[in-house]
mmCIF file of C-alpha atoms in Angstrom:
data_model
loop_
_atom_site.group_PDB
_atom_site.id
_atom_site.type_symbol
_atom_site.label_atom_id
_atom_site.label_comp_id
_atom_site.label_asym_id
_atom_site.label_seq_id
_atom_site.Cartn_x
_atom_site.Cartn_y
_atom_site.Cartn_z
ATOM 1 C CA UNK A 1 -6.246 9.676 19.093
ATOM 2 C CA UNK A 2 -6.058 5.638 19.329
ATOM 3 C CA UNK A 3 -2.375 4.318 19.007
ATOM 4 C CA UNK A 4 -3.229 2.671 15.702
ATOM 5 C CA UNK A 5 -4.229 6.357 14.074
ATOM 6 C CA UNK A 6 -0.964 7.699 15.326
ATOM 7 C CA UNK A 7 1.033 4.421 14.259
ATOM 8 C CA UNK A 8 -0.709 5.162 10.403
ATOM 9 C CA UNK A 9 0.407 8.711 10.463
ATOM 10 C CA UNK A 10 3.925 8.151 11.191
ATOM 11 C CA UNK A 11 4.095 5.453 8.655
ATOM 12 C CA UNK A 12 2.894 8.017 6.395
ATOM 13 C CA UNK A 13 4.790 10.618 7.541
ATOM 14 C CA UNK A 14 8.236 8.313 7.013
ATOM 15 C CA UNK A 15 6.922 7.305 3.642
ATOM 16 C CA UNK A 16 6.542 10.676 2.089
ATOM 17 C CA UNK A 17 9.896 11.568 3.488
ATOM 18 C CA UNK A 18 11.542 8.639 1.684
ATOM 19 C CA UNK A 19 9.527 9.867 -1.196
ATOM 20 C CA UNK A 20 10.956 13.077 -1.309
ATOM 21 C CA UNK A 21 14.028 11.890 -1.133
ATOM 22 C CA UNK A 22 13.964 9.779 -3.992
ATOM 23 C CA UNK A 23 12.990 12.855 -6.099
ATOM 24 C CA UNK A 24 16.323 14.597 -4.844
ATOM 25 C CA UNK A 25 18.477 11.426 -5.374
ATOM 26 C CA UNK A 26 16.821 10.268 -8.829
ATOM 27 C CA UNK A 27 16.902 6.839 -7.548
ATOM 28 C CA UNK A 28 14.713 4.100 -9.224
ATOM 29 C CA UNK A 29 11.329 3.142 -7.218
ATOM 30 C CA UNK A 30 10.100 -0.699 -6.811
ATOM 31 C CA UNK A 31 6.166 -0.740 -7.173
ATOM 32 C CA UNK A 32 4.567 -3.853 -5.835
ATOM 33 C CA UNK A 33 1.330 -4.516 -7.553
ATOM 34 C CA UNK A 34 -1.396 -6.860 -5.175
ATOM 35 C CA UNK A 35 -4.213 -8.350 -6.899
ATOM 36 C CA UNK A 36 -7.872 -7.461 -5.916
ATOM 37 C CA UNK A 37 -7.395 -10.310 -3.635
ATOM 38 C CA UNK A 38 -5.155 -11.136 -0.982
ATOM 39 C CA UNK A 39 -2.598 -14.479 -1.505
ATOM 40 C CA UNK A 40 -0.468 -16.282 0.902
ATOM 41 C CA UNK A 41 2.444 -15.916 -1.711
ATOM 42 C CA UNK A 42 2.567 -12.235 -0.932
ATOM 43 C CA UNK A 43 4.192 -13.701 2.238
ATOM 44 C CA UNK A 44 6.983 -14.893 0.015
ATOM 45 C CA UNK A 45 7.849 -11.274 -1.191
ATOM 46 C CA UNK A 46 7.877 -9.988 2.542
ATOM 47 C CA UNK A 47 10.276 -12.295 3.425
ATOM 48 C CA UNK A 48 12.327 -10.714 0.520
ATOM 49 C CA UNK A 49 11.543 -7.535 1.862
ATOM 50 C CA UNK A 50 12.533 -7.428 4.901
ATOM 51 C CA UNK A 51 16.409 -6.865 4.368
ATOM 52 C CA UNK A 52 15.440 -5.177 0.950
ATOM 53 C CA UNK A 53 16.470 -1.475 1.098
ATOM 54 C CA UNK A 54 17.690 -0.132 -1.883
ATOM 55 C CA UNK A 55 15.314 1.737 -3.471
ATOM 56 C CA UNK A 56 11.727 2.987 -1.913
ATOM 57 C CA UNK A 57 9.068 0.456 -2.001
ATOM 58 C CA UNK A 58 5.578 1.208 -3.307
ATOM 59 C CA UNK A 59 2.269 -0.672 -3.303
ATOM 60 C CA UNK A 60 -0.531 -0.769 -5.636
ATOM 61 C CA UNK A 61 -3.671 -1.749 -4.699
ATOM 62 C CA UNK A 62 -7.282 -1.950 -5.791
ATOM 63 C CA UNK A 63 -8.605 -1.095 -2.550
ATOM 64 C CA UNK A 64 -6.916 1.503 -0.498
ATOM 65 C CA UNK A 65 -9.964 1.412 1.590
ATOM 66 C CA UNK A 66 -10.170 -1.818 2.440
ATOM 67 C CA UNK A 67 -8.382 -1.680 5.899
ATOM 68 C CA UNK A 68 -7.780 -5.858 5.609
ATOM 69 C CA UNK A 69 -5.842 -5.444 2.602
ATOM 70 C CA UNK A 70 -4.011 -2.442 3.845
ATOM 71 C CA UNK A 71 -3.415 -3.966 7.050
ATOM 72 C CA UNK A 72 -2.334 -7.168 5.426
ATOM 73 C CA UNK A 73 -0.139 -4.965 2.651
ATOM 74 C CA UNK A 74 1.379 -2.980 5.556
ATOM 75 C CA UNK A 75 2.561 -5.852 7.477
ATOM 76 C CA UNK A 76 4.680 -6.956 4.608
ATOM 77 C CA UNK A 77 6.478 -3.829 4.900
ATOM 78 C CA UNK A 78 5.772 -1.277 7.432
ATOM 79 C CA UNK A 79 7.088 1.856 5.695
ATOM 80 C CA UNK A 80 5.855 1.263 2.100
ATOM 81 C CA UNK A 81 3.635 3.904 0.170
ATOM 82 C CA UNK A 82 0.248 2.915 -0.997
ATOM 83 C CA UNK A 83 -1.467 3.791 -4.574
ATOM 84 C CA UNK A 84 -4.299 2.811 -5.865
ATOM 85 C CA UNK A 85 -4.455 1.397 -9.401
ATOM 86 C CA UNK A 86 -7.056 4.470 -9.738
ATOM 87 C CA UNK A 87 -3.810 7.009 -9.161
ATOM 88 C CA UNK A 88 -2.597 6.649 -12.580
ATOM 89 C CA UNK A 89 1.207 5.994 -11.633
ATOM 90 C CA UNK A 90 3.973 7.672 -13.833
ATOM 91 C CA UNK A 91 6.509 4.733 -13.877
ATOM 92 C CA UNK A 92 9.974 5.662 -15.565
ATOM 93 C CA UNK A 93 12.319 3.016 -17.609
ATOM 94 C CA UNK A 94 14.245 3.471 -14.244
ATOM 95 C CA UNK A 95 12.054 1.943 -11.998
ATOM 96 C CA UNK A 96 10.881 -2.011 -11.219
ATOM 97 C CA UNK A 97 7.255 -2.993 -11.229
ATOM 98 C CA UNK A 98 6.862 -6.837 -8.932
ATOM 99 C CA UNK A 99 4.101 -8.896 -9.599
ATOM 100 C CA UNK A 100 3.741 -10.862 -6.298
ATOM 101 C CA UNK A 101 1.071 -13.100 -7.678
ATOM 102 C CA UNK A 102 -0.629 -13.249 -10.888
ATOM 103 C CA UNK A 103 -3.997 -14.524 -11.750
ATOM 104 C CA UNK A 104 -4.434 -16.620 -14.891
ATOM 105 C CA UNK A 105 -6.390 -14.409 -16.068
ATOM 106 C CA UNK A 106 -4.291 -11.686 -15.739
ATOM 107 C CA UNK A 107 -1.345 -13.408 -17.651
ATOM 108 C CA UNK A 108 -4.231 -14.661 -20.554
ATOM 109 C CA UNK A 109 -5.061 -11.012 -20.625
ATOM 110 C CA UNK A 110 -1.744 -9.400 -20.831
ATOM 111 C CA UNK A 111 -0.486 -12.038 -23.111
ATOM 112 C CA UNK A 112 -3.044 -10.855 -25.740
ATOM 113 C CA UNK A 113 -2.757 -6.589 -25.209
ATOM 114 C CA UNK A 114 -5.941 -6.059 -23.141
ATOM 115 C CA UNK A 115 -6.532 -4.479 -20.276
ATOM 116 C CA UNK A 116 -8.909 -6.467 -18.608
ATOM 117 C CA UNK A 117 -8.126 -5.774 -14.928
ATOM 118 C CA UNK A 118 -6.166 -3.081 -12.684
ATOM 119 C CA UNK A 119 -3.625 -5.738 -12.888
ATOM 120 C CA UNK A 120 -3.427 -5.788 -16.375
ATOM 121 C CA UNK A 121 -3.974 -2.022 -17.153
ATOM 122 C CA UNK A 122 -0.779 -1.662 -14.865
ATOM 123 C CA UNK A 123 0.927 -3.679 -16.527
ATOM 124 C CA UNK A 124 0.585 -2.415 -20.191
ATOM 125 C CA UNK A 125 1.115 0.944 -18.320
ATOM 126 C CA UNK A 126 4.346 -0.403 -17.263
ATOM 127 C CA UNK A 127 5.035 -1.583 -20.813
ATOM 128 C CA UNK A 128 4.486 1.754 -22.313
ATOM 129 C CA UNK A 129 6.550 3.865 -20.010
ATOM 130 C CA UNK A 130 9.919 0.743 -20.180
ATOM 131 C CA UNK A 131 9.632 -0.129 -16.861
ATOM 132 C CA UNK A 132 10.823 -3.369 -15.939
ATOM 133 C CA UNK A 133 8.291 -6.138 -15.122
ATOM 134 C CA UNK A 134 9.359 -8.747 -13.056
ATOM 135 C CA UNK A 135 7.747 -12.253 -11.612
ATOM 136 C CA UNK A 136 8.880 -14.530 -8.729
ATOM 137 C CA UNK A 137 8.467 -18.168 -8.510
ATOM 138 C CA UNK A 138 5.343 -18.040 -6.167
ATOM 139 C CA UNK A 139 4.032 -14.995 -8.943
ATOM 140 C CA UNK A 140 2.673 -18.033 -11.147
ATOM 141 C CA UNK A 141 -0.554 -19.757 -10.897
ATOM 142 C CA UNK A 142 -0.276 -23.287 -10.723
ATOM 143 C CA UNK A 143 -2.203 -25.849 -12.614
ATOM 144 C CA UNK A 144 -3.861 -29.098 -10.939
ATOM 145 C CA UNK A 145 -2.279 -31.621 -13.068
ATOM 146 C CA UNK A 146 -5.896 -32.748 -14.178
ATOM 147 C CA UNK A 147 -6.642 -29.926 -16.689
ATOM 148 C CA UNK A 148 -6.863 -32.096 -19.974
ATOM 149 C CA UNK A 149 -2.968 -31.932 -22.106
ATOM 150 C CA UNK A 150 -4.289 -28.797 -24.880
ATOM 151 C CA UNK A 151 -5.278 -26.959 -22.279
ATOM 152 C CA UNK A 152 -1.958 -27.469 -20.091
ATOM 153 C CA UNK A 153 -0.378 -26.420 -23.243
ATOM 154 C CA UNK A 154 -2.413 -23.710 -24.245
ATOM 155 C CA UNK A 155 -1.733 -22.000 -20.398
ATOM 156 C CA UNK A 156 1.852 -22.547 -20.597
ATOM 157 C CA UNK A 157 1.846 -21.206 -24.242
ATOM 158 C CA UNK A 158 0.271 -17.581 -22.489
ATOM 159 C CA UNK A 159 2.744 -17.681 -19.773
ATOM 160 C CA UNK A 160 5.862 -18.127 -23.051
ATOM 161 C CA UNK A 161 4.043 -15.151 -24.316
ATOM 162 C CA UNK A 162 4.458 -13.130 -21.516
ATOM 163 C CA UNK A 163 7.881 -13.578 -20.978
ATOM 164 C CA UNK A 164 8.536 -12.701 -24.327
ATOM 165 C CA UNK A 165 6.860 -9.304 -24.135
ATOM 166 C CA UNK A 166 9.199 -8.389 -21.560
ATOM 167 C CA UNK A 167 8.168 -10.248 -17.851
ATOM 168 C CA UNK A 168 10.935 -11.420 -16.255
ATOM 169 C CA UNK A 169 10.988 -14.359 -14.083
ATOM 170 C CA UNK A 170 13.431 -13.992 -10.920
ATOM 171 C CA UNK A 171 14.263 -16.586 -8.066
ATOM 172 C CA UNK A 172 14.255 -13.074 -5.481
ATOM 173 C CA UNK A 173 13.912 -9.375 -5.731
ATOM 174 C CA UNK A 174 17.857 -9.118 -5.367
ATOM 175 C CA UNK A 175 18.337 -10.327 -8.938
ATOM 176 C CA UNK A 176 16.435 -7.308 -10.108
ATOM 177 C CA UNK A 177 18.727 -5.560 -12.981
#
């Protein structure tokens, strides 16, 4: 057995421990859902991370197979439990759902009800069940600046939307309520 194979086992191992134990203790879980592909603003949210340990951390990812996203996912934070978007998650009004980046997209597609993408289809899950949706700063997709003025308006317009339907926008994880 190579040290990497033991290395995945124990974070496993740890994980479903710290699973368990939120079950006993009722506490609220934060789920982190990645997009299909990998940002360098989900180095923002590890640096939140890293002293974050309230609550167990989950990931949700479109490829748990993919051992560069789950390598890349894992180095955010070691001990964190992976689901796919396939797993059908039961979130509770209890628990906090992170979007760590969101494609435009995504936020065109939630803003209007459909489920267009795992991202999205988690997201209206999230809405059904009252769990609390939250974005950080990096979460948002920038524009250019050269994108003629309607359509500047028309994104922002979306992004209102979204916020209105419940997404809340947060400086850092630790002004989760």
């Amino acid at each position: 057995m190579e040290d990497k194979d033991l290395t995945r086992i124990l974070e496993d191992m740890v994980a479903r421990i710290l699973a368990e134990q939120n079950v006993t203790k009722k506490l609220s879980k934060l789920y982190v859902a990645f997009d299909d592909l990998w940002h360098h603003e989900n180095y923002s949210l590890a640096n939140q991370l890293v002293s974050y340990k309230e609550r167990p951390v989950y990931a949700i990812v479109s490829k748990p197979c993919d051992e560069e996203l789950e390598r890349r996912v894992k180095e955010i934070y070691p001990f964190l439990m992976l689901h796919s978007y396939e797993d059908e998650i039961t979130f509770t009004e209890h628990d906090y759902l992170v979007l760590p980046y969101i494609p435009r997209n995504d936020v065109i597609h939630i803003a209007l009800g459909y489920s267009q993408s795992h991202l999205s289809e988690v997201v209206k899950r999230a809405f059904t069940q009252g769990t609390n949706v939250y974005v950080l700063p990096t979460s948002i997709e920038p524009l250019s600046g050269k994108e003629p003025s309607p359509y500047q308006k028309m994104v922002q317009e979306y992004y209102q939307r979204l916020f209105e339907l419940g997404v809340q926008y947060i400086d850092h994880i630790r002004y989760m309520n």
